């Protein structure tokens, strides 16, 4: 290992050199982080952080999943089937109900119990219905009743739809309706869901947004969407209940946790069995009183009927994805990115100051201090992610740290070369002086002789 010359002037030179090298490295990495050059790597780091355990929250959701379609009850089911479900659900007094089922099919077998169905809906607190948006234009005039909201920004990037399957108003009995599409790109791994859709000239809320608003008793009409910023979900008095991060296409990023999110799951057939046992005074295997005050979702998870979607947690049914998104909104479980300006300043200052350690101290001591700083930053970032969902650009910080070591060692072992730089005038003067000196020396030698 080379030994530094402990002359203060040389140390100051090397300290300055370390900061200059760190300045250029930090500026480059900070700029790359600002423009999003490392976004793909940062997302992979975030997915790895999702493996970390997070504090559990009380569950507010129950999923009654239709996981098997019997041969003797072909799909789609008639309204009688759902009437039996709602009748069994009323004694449990749920906070609200979300039916992720399209009630658009008609026929004697399907809609013969519509009157019974409507009467049961009126006995529940609030029921959310599903519609489906279509790319094709409809020749027949269609009427869509939905809650409108204010949109700020350029809506040109929003996917456009020309028509929709929509439940009739006499069936929904004034309850809210939301579009249950997962949006464009569902053939690939899905990482976000749309909160609203551009249906012809209207912006229609999604089923996820309608369900979350119903549970939080929010008013979508008083809410506001700021494209590429956030969806401001407000209550009837205008107070903001949630700031939902939003991209330019009106989509909310999903956060799939590796640990249970607390959603209660019951199979449809088991639910009917449990309610029948309670009616006959038999204690069921599952305590249905847990449904009291919660939002109950009903949806199909049978892979023979619907296509499952690839996610970071493996394949999931569409209703599970929409329910997970609604849970995130209700619990405020959003990833909060560190502002770009704050991240840039931190990375820049770290890259300018940290390399000086390798000049100021011995190599082992400097490396020890560097590991302490590196571990503190990484530990604080992980703690912020677990406790506050705060995302720090760890990949960019890793690149900066690598550059800090290289810049510090370069400044430590840099060999300074002194290169004399003289002006042409000075060189001519020195040449003239040399000629004069030689002349006088030559004349002096003659005189001595």
CSV table of C-alpha atoms in Angstrom, one decimal:
chain,number,residue,atom,x,y,z
A,1,UNK,CA,0.0,0.0,0.0
A,2,UNK,CA,1.4,3.4,-0.9
A,3,UNK,CA,2.1,5.8,1.9
A,4,UNK,CA,0.7,9.3,1.5
A,5,UNK,CA,3.0,12.2,1.8
A,6,UNK,CA,1.7,13.9,4.9
A,7,UNK,CA,2.5,17.3,3.6
A,8,UNK,CA,-0.8,19.3,4.2
A,9,UNK,CA,-0.7,20.8,0.8
A,10,UNK,CA,-0.7,17.4,-0.9
A,11,UNK,CA,-3.5,16.2,1.3
A,12,UNK,CA,-5.6,19.2,0.4
A,13,UNK,CA,-4.9,18.5,-3.3
A,14,UNK,CA,-6.0,14.9,-2.9
A,15,UNK,CA,-9.1,15.9,-0.9
A,16,UNK,CA,-10.0,18.3,-3.6
A,17,UNK,CA,-9.4,15.7,-6.3
A,18,UNK,CA,-11.7,13.2,-4.5
A,19,UNK,CA,-14.5,15.7,-4.4
A,20,UNK,CA,-14.0,16.7,-8.0
A,21,UNK,CA,-14.1,13.0,-9.2
A,22,UNK,CA,-17.2,12.5,-6.9
A,23,UNK,CA,-18.8,15.6,-8.4
A,24,UNK,CA,-18.8,14.2,-11.9
A,25,UNK,CA,-19.8,10.7,-10.8
A,26,UNK,CA,-22.7,12.0,-8.6
A,27,UNK,CA,-23.9,14.3,-11.3
A,28,UNK,CA,-24.0,11.5,-13.8
A,29,UNK,CA,-25.8,9.0,-11.5
A,30,UNK,CA,-28.2,11.6,-10.1
A,31,UNK,CA,-29.1,12.6,-13.7
A,32,UNK,CA,-29.7,9.0,-14.7
A,33,UNK,CA,-31.9,8.6,-11.6
A,34,UNK,CA,-33.8,11.8,-12.4
A,35,UNK,CA,-34.6,10.8,-16.0
A,36,UNK,CA,-35.6,7.3,-15.0
A,37,UNK,CA,-32.8,5.4,-16.6
A,38,UNK,CA,-32.7,3.0,-13.6
A,39,UNK,CA,-36.4,2.6,-13.3
A,40,UNK,CA,-36.4,-1.1,-14.4
A,41,UNK,CA,-33.7,-1.9,-11.8
A,42,UNK,CA,-35.4,0.1,-9.1
A,43,UNK,CA,-38.7,-1.8,-9.7
A,44,UNK,CA,-36.9,-5.1,-9.2
A,45,UNK,CA,-35.4,-3.9,-6.0
A,46,UNK,CA,-38.9,-2.8,-4.8
A,47,UNK,CA,-40.3,-6.3,-5.7
A,48,UNK,CA,-37.5,-7.8,-3.5
A,49,UNK,CA,-38.4,-5.5,-0.7
A,50,UNK,CA,-42.0,-6.8,-0.9
A,51,UNK,CA,-40.7,-10.0,0.7
A,52,UNK,CA,-40.1,-8.1,3.9
A,53,UNK,CA,-42.8,-8.5,6.6
A,54,UNK,CA,-45.0,-5.5,7.1
A,55,UNK,CA,-47.3,-4.6,10.0
A,56,UNK,CA,-50.6,-6.3,9.6
A,57,UNK,CA,-53.8,-4.2,9.6
A,58,UNK,CA,-57.4,-5.2,10.5
A,59,UNK,CA,-59.2,-6.7,7.6
A,60,UNK,CA,-62.2,-4.9,6.1
A,61,UNK,CA,-62.9,-7.3,3.2
A,62,UNK,CA,-64.4,-10.7,2.6
A,63,UNK,CA,-64.3,-12.6,-0.7
A,64,UNK,CA,-67.0,-15.2,-1.4
A,65,UNK,CA,-65.5,-16.9,-4.4
A,66,UNK,CA,-67.4,-19.0,-6.9
A,67,UNK,CA,-64.5,-21.4,-7.4
A,68,UNK,CA,-66.5,-24.3,-9.0
A,69,UNK,CA,-69.4,-24.2,-11.5
A,70,UNK,CA,-71.3,-27.5,-11.1
A,71,UNK,CA,-72.5,-29.3,-14.2
A,72,UNK,CA,-76.1,-29.2,-13.1
A,73,UNK,CA,-75.9,-25.3,-12.7
A,74,UNK,CA,-74.3,-24.0,-15.9
A,75,UNK,CA,-72.9,-20.5,-16.2
A,76,UNK,CA,-74.3,-17.8,-16.2
A,77,UNK,CA,-76.4,-18.3,-13.2
A,78,UNK,CA,-80.0,-17.0,-12.9
A,79,UNK,CA,-81.0,-14.2,-10.5
A,80,UNK,CA,-82.5,-16.8,-8.2
A,81,UNK,CA,-79.0,-18.0,-7.3
A,82,UNK,CA,-77.9,-14.5,-6.3
A,83,UNK,CA,-81.2,-13.9,-4.5
A,84,UNK,CA,-80.4,-16.9,-2.3
A,85,UNK,CA,-76.9,-15.5,-1.6
A,86,UNK,CA,-78.2,-12.0,-0.7
A,87,UNK,CA,-80.9,-13.5,1.5
A,88,UNK,CA,-78.3,-15.5,3.4
A,89,UNK,CA,-76.0,-12.4,3.7
A,90,UNK,CA,-78.6,-10.0,5.1
A,91,UNK,CA,-78.5,-11.4,8.7
A,92,UNK,CA,-74.7,-10.8,8.8
A,93,UNK,CA,-75.2,-7.0,8.2
A,94,UNK,CA,-72.2,-6.3,6.0
A,95,UNK,CA,-71.1,-2.7,5.5
A,96,UNK,CA,-71.5,-3.0,1.7
A,97,UNK,CA,-71.6,-5.7,-1.0
A,98,UNK,CA,-69.7,-5.8,-4.3
A,99,UNK,CA,-71.1,-8.0,-7.0
A,100,UNK,CA,-68.3,-8.6,-9.6
A,101,UNK,CA,-70.8,-10.3,-11.9
A,102,UNK,CA,-72.3,-9.0,-15.1
A,103,UNK,CA,-76.1,-8.8,-14.9
A,104,UNK,CA,-76.6,-8.1,-18.6
A,105,UNK,CA,-77.9,-11.5,-19.9
A,106,UNK,CA,-81.7,-11.8,-20.5
A,107,UNK,CA,-84.0,-14.7,-20.8
A,108,UNK,CA,-86.7,-16.6,-18.9
A,109,UNK,CA,-84.2,-18.7,-17.0
A,110,UNK,CA,-82.0,-15.8,-16.0
A,111,UNK,CA,-84.3,-12.8,-15.1
A,112,UNK,CA,-87.5,-14.5,-13.9
A,113,UNK,CA,-86.6,-13.6,-10.3
A,114,UNK,CA,-85.6,-10.0,-10.9
A,115,UNK,CA,-88.3,-8.7,-8.6
A,116,UNK,CA,-87.1,-10.8,-5.7
A,117,UNK,CA,-83.5,-9.8,-6.5
A,118,UNK,CA,-84.4,-6.1,-6.4
A,119,UNK,CA,-86.3,-6.4,-3.1
A,120,UNK,CA,-83.3,-8.0,-1.4
A,121,UNK,CA,-80.9,-5.4,-2.7
A,122,UNK,CA,-83.0,-2.6,-1.2
A,123,UNK,CA,-82.6,-4.4,2.2
A,124,UNK,CA,-78.8,-4.1,2.1
A,125,UNK,CA,-76.9,-1.0,3.0
A,126,UNK,CA,-75.1,-0.5,-0.3
A,127,UNK,CA,-74.5,-2.8,-3.3
A,128,UNK,CA,-71.9,-2.1,-6.1
A,129,UNK,CA,-72.6,-3.5,-9.5
A,130,UNK,CA,-70.2,-4.3,-12.4
A,131,UNK,CA,-70.1,-3.2,-16.0
A,132,UNK,CA,-67.7,-4.2,-18.8
A,133,UNK,CA,-66.2,-1.8,-21.3
A,134,UNK,CA,-65.8,-2.8,-25.0
A,135,UNK,CA,-63.6,-1.5,-27.7
A,136,UNK,CA,-66.2,-1.8,-30.4
A,137,UNK,CA,-68.8,0.9,-31.1
A,138,UNK,CA,-72.5,0.1,-30.4
A,139,UNK,CA,-75.0,0.9,-33.1
A,140,UNK,CA,-77.9,0.9,-30.6
A,141,UNK,CA,-78.1,3.9,-28.2
A,142,UNK,CA,-76.9,3.1,-24.7
A,143,UNK,CA,-77.6,4.8,-21.4
A,144,UNK,CA,-75.0,4.7,-18.7
A,145,UNK,CA,-75.7,6.0,-15.2
A,146,UNK,CA,-72.5,6.6,-13.2
A,147,UNK,CA,-70.9,9.1,-10.9
A,148,UNK,CA,-69.0,11.8,-12.7
A,149,UNK,CA,-65.9,13.6,-11.4
A,150,UNK,CA,-63.5,16.3,-12.3
A,151,UNK,CA,-60.4,15.4,-14.4
A,152,UNK,CA,-57.3,17.6,-14.8
A,153,UNK,CA,-54.6,16.8,-17.3
A,154,UNK,CA,-54.4,15.5,-20.9
A,155,UNK,CA,-56.8,12.6,-21.3
A,156,UNK,CA,-55.5,11.6,-24.7
A,157,UNK,CA,-53.3,8.8,-23.2
A,158,UNK,CA,-56.4,7.1,-21.7
A,159,UNK,CA,-57.5,3.9,-23.5
A,160,UNK,CA,-60.8,4.6,-25.4
A,161,UNK,CA,-63.8,2.4,-25.3
A,162,UNK,CA,-66.8,2.6,-27.6
A,163,UNK,CA,-69.5,0.6,-25.8
A,164,UNK,CA,-70.2,-1.4,-22.6
A,165,UNK,CA,-72.2,-4.2,-21.0
A,166,UNK,CA,-74.2,-2.3,-18.4
A,167,UNK,CA,-76.8,-3.5,-15.9
A,168,UNK,CA,-80.2,-1.9,-16.2
A,169,UNK,CA,-81.3,0.8,-13.8
A,170,UNK,CA,-84.3,-1.1,-12.7
A,171,UNK,CA,-82.0,-3.9,-11.5
A,172,UNK,CA,-79.4,-1.8,-9.7
A,173,UNK,CA,-82.1,0.3,-7.8
A,174,UNK,CA,-79.9,3.4,-7.7
A,175,UNK,CA,-76.7,1.7,-6.5
A,176,UNK,CA,-73.3,2.6,-8.0
A,177,UNK,CA,-71.9,0.8,-11.1
A,178,UNK,CA,-68.2,0.5,-12.0
A,179,UNK,CA,-66.3,-1.0,-14.9
A,180,UNK,CA,-64.6,-4.2,-13.9
A,181,UNK,CA,-62.0,-4.4,-16.8
A,182,UNK,CA,-58.4,-4.7,-15.8
A,183,UNK,CA,-57.3,-2.6,-18.7
A,184,UNK,CA,-54.9,-3.0,-21.6
A,185,UNK,CA,-52.0,-5.5,-21.3
A,186,UNK,CA,-53.6,-8.1,-19.2
A,187,UNK,CA,-51.8,-10.8,-21.3
A,188,UNK,CA,-48.6,-9.7,-19.6
A,189,UNK,CA,-47.8,-9.5,-16.0
A,190,UNK,CA,-50.1,-6.9,-14.5
A,191,UNK,CA,-48.7,-4.4,-12.0
A,192,UNK,CA,-51.4,-1.7,-12.1
A,193,UNK,CA,-55.1,-1.3,-12.5
A,194,UNK,CA,-57.2,1.5,-14.0
A,195,UNK,CA,-59.3,3.7,-11.7
A,196,UNK,CA,-61.5,5.0,-14.5
A,197,UNK,CA,-62.1,4.5,-18.2
A,198,UNK,CA,-62.8,6.7,-21.2
A,199,UNK,CA,-66.1,5.4,-22.4
A,200,UNK,CA,-67.0,7.4,-25.5
A,201,UNK,CA,-66.8,11.0,-24.3
A,202,UNK,CA,-67.3,10.1,-20.6
A,203,UNK,CA,-64.9,9.1,-17.9
A,204,UNK,CA,-66.4,6.3,-15.9
A,205,UNK,CA,-65.1,5.0,-12.6
A,206,UNK,CA,-63.8,1.4,-12.2
A,207,UNK,CA,-65.4,-1.1,-9.9
A,208,UNK,CA,-62.4,-0.9,-7.6
A,209,UNK,CA,-62.8,2.8,-7.2
A,210,UNK,CA,-66.6,2.5,-6.6
A,211,UNK,CA,-66.1,-0.3,-4.1
A,212,UNK,CA,-63.4,1.7,-2.1
A,213,UNK,CA,-65.5,4.8,-2.2
A,214,UNK,CA,-68.6,2.9,-0.9
A,215,UNK,CA,-66.6,1.5,2.1
A,216,UNK,CA,-65.1,4.8,2.9
A,217,UNK,CA,-68.4,6.6,2.4
A,218,UNK,CA,-66.7,8.9,-0.1
A,219,UNK,CA,-68.3,10.9,-2.9
A,220,UNK,CA,-66.8,10.3,-6.3
A,221,UNK,CA,-68.8,13.3,-7.6
A,222,UNK,CA,-66.7,15.5,-5.3
A,223,UNK,CA,-63.5,13.8,-6.2
A,224,UNK,CA,-60.8,14.9,-8.6
A,225,UNK,CA,-58.4,13.0,-10.9
A,226,UNK,CA,-55.1,14.7,-11.6
A,227,UNK,CA,-53.5,12.7,-14.4
A,228,UNK,CA,-49.9,11.6,-13.8
A,229,UNK,CA,-50.2,12.8,-10.2
A,230,UNK,CA,-53.0,11.5,-8.0
A,231,UNK,CA,-56.7,10.8,-7.6
A,232,UNK,CA,-58.1,12.9,-4.8
A,233,UNK,CA,-60.9,10.9,-3.2
A,234,UNK,CA,-63.1,13.2,-1.2
A,235,UNK,CA,-66.1,12.9,1.1
A,236,UNK,CA,-69.4,14.7,0.7
A,237,UNK,CA,-68.1,17.8,2.4
A,238,UNK,CA,-65.0,18.0,0.1
A,239,UNK,CA,-62.4,16.8,2.6
A,240,UNK,CA,-59.7,14.6,1.0
A,241,UNK,CA,-59.8,11.0,2.3
A,242,UNK,CA,-57.1,9.5,0.1
A,243,UNK,CA,-54.5,10.7,-2.4
A,244,UNK,CA,-54.2,7.7,-4.7
A,245,UNK,CA,-51.0,7.8,-6.9
A,246,UNK,CA,-52.0,7.9,-10.5
A,247,UNK,CA,-50.1,7.6,-13.8
A,248,UNK,CA,-50.8,9.3,-17.1
A,249,UNK,CA,-53.2,6.5,-18.2
A,250,UNK,CA,-55.3,6.7,-15.0
A,251,UNK,CA,-53.8,3.6,-13.5
A,252,UNK,CA,-52.9,2.8,-9.9
A,253,UNK,CA,-49.8,0.7,-9.1
A,254,UNK,CA,-50.6,-2.5,-7.3
A,255,UNK,CA,-48.6,-3.7,-4.3
A,256,UNK,CA,-48.7,-7.5,-4.0
A,257,UNK,CA,-47.5,-8.5,-0.5
A,258,UNK,CA,-45.8,-11.8,0.1
A,259,UNK,CA,-47.5,-12.0,3.5
A,260,UNK,CA,-51.2,-12.4,4.0
A,261,UNK,CA,-53.1,-9.1,3.5
A,262,UNK,CA,-55.9,-10.1,5.9
A,263,UNK,CA,-58.7,-10.7,3.4
A,264,UNK,CA,-61.1,-13.3,4.5
A,265,UNK,CA,-61.9,-15.9,1.8
A,266,UNK,CA,-64.9,-18.2,1.8
A,267,UNK,CA,-66.0,-20.6,-0.9
A,268,UNK,CA,-69.5,-19.9,-2.2
A,269,UNK,CA,-70.8,-23.4,-1.5
A,270,UNK,CA,-69.4,-23.3,2.0
A,271,UNK,CA,-71.0,-19.9,2.7
A,272,UNK,CA,-74.4,-21.3,1.8
A,273,UNK,CA,-73.7,-24.3,4.0
A,274,UNK,CA,-72.7,-22.2,7.0
A,275,UNK,CA,-75.7,-19.9,6.7
A,276,UNK,CA,-78.0,-23.0,6.5
A,277,UNK,CA,-76.4,-24.5,9.6
A,278,UNK,CA,-76.8,-21.2,11.6
A,279,UNK,CA,-80.5,-21.1,10.6
A,280,UNK,CA,-80.9,-24.6,12.0
A,281,UNK,CA,-79.0,-23.8,15.2
A,282,UNK,CA,-75.8,-25.7,14.3
A,283,UNK,CA,-72.5,-24.0,15.0
A,284,UNK,CA,-70.7,-23.7,11.6
A,285,UNK,CA,-67.0,-24.3,11.1
A,286,UNK,CA,-66.6,-20.6,10.2
A,287,UNK,CA,-67.9,-17.7,12.4
A,288,UNK,CA,-70.1,-15.7,10.0
A,289,UNK,CA,-70.3,-12.9,12.6
A,290,UNK,CA,-66.9,-11.9,11.2
A,291,UNK,CA,-68.8,-10.5,8.1
A,292,UNK,CA,-70.5,-7.9,10.2
A,293,UNK,CA,-69.4,-4.4,9.2
A,294,UNK,CA,-67.2,-5.6,6.4
A,295,UNK,CA,-67.3,-5.3,2.6
A,296,UNK,CA,-68.3,-8.6,1.0
A,297,UNK,CA,-67.2,-9.3,-2.5
A,298,UNK,CA,-68.8,-12.0,-4.7
A,299,UNK,CA,-66.8,-13.1,-7.8
A,300,UNK,CA,-65.9,-16.0,-10.0
A,301,UNK,CA,-62.5,-17.6,-9.5
A,302,UNK,CA,-63.1,-20.8,-11.4
A,303,UNK,CA,-60.4,-21.0,-14.1
A,304,UNK,CA,-62.8,-22.9,-16.3
A,305,UNK,CA,-64.9,-19.8,-16.6
A,306,UNK,CA,-62.5,-16.9,-16.4
A,307,UNK,CA,-58.9,-16.3,-17.4
A,308,UNK,CA,-56.5,-15.9,-14.6
A,309,UNK,CA,-53.9,-13.1,-14.9
A,310,UNK,CA,-50.1,-13.3,-14.3
A,311,UNK,CA,-48.9,-11.1,-11.3
A,312,UNK,CA,-45.8,-10.8,-9.2
A,313,UNK,CA,-47.5,-13.3,-6.8
A,314,UNK,CA,-48.2,-15.8,-9.6
A,315,UNK,CA,-51.6,-16.2,-11.4
A,316,UNK,CA,-54.6,-14.6,-9.8
A,317,UNK,CA,-58.2,-14.3,-10.7
A,318,UNK,CA,-59.5,-10.8,-11.8
A,319,UNK,CA,-61.7,-10.4,-8.8
A,320,UNK,CA,-58.8,-11.0,-6.4
A,321,UNK,CA,-56.7,-8.3,-8.2
A,322,UNK,CA,-59.6,-5.8,-8.0
A,323,UNK,CA,-60.2,-6.6,-4.4
A,324,UNK,CA,-56.5,-6.2,-3.6
A,325,UNK,CA,-56.6,-2.8,-5.3
A,326,UNK,CA,-59.6,-1.7,-3.2
A,327,UNK,CA,-57.9,-2.9,0.0
A,328,UNK,CA,-54.9,-0.7,-0.9
A,329,UNK,CA,-57.1,2.4,-1.4
A,330,UNK,CA,-59.1,1.8,1.9
A,331,UNK,CA,-55.9,1.2,4.0
A,332,UNK,CA,-53.9,3.8,2.2
A,333,UNK,CA,-51.3,1.2,1.4
A,334,UNK,CA,-49.5,3.0,-1.4
A,335,UNK,CA,-45.8,3.1,-2.3
A,336,UNK,CA,-44.5,6.6,-1.7
A,337,UNK,CA,-41.6,7.5,-3.9
A,338,UNK,CA,-38.8,9.7,-2.7
A,339,UNK,CA,-39.1,13.0,-4.6
A,340,UNK,CA,-36.6,13.2,-7.5
A,341,UNK,CA,-35.1,16.4,-6.3
A,342,UNK,CA,-34.4,15.1,-2.8
A,343,UNK,CA,-32.9,11.8,-4.2
A,344,UNK,CA,-30.7,13.8,-6.6
A,345,UNK,CA,-29.4,16.1,-3.9
A,346,UNK,CA,-28.7,13.2,-1.5
A,347,UNK,CA,-26.9,11.1,-4.1
A,348,UNK,CA,-24.8,14.1,-5.3
A,349,UNK,CA,-23.7,15.2,-1.8
A,350,UNK,CA,-22.9,11.6,-0.8
A,351,UNK,CA,-20.7,11.1,-4.0
A,352,UNK,CA,-18.9,14.5,-3.3
A,353,UNK,CA,-18.2,14.0,0.4
A,354,UNK,CA,-17.8,10.3,1.0
A,355,UNK,CA,-14.7,9.8,-1.3
A,356,UNK,CA,-12.7,12.1,1.0
A,357,UNK,CA,-12.8,9.3,3.7
A,358,UNK,CA,-10.2,7.3,1.6
A,359,UNK,CA,-7.8,10.3,1.6
A,360,UNK,CA,-8.3,11.4,5.2
A,361,UNK,CA,-7.9,8.0,6.9
A,362,UNK,CA,-6.1,4.8,6.3
A,363,UNK,CA,-7.7,2.3,3.9
A,364,UNK,CA,-9.1,0.0,6.5
A,365,UNK,CA,-10.5,2.8,8.7
A,366,UNK,CA,-11.9,4.6,5.7
A,367,UNK,CA,-13.6,1.4,4.4
A,368,UNK,CA,-15.0,0.8,7.9
A,369,UNK,CA,-16.5,4.3,8.0
A,370,UNK,CA,-17.9,3.8,4.5
A,371,UNK,CA,-19.6,0.6,5.5
A,372,UNK,CA,-21.2,2.3,8.5
A,373,UNK,CA,-22.6,5.1,6.2
A,374,UNK,CA,-23.7,2.6,3.6
A,375,UNK,CA,-25.4,0.4,6.2
A,376,UNK,CA,-27.1,3.3,7.8
A,377,UNK,CA,-28.6,4.5,4.5
A,378,UNK,CA,-29.8,1.0,3.5
A,379,UNK,CA,-31.2,0.3,6.9
A,380,UNK,CA,-33.1,3.6,7.1
A,381,UNK,CA,-34.4,2.9,3.6
A,382,UNK,CA,-35.6,-0.6,4.5
A,383,UNK,CA,-37.2,0.7,7.8
A,384,UNK,CA,-39.0,3.5,5.8
A,385,UNK,CA,-40.3,0.9,3.3
A,386,UNK,CA,-41.7,-1.4,6.0
A,387,UNK,CA,-43.2,1.3,8.3
A,388,UNK,CA,-44.2,4.1,5.9
A,389,UNK,CA,-44.1,2.5,2.4
A,390,UNK,CA,-41.4,4.9,1.4
A,391,UNK,CA,-39.3,3.9,-1.6
A,392,UNK,CA,-35.7,5.1,-1.8
A,393,UNK,CA,-33.7,4.6,-5.0
A,394,UNK,CA,-31.5,1.9,-3.6
A,395,UNK,CA,-30.2,0.8,-7.1
A,396,UNK,CA,-29.0,4.3,-7.8
A,397,UNK,CA,-27.4,4.5,-4.4
A,398,UNK,CA,-25.6,1.3,-5.0
A,399,UNK,CA,-24.1,2.7,-8.2
A,400,UNK,CA,-23.1,5.9,-6.4
A,401,UNK,CA,-21.5,3.9,-3.6
A,402,UNK,CA,-19.4,1.9,-6.1
A,403,UNK,CA,-18.2,5.2,-7.6
A,404,UNK,CA,-17.4,6.6,-4.2
A,405,UNK,CA,-14.9,3.8,-3.6
A,406,UNK,CA,-13.3,4.2,-7.0
A,407,UNK,CA,-13.1,8.0,-6.7
A,408,UNK,CA,-11.7,7.8,-3.2
A,409,UNK,CA,-9.0,5.2,-4.1
A,410,UNK,CA,-8.1,7.1,-7.3
A,411,UNK,CA,-7.5,10.3,-5.3
A,412,UNK,CA,-5.5,8.5,-2.7
A,413,UNK,CA,-3.1,6.9,-5.1
A,414,UNK,CA,-3.0,9.6,-7.8
A,415,UNK,CA,0.5,10.5,-8.9
A,416,UNK,CA,0.9,14.2,-9.3
A,417,UNK,CA,3.3,15.2,-12.2
A,418,UNK,CA,4.7,18.8,-12.2
A,419,UNK,CA,4.7,20.1,-15.8
A,420,UNK,CA,6.5,23.5,-16.2
A,421,UNK,CA,4.4,25.7,-18.3
A,422,UNK,CA,6.3,28.8,-19.6
A,423,UNK,CA,5.0,31.6,-21.9
A,424,UNK,CA,6.8,32.1,-25.2
A,425,UNK,CA,8.0,35.6,-24.1
A,426,UNK,CA,9.6,34.2,-21.0
A,427,UNK,CA,11.4,31.5,-23.1
A,428,UNK,CA,12.8,34.2,-25.5
A,429,UNK,CA,14.0,36.3,-22.5
A,430,UNK,CA,15.7,33.3,-21.0
A,431,UNK,CA,17.3,32.4,-24.3
A,432,UNK,CA,18.6,36.0,-24.6
A,433,UNK,CA,20.0,35.9,-21.1
A,434,UNK,CA,21.8,32.6,-21.9
A,435,UNK,CA,23.4,34.1,-25.0
A,436,UNK,CA,24.5,37.2,-23.0
A,437,UNK,CA,25.9,35.0,-20.3
A,438,UNK,CA,27.8,32.9,-22.8
A,439,UNK,CA,29.2,36.0,-24.5
A,440,UNK,CA,30.4,37.5,-21.3
A,441,UNK,CA,31.9,34.3,-20.2
A,442,UNK,CA,33.7,34.0,-23.6
A,443,UNK,CA,35.0,37.6,-23.4
A,444,UNK,CA,36.1,37.1,-19.9
A,445,UNK,CA,38.2,34.1,-20.8
A,446,UNK,CA,39.9,36.1,-23.5
A,447,UNK,CA,40.7,39.0,-21.1
A,448,UNK,CA,42.2,36.6,-18.6
A,449,UNK,CA,44.5,35.3,-21.3
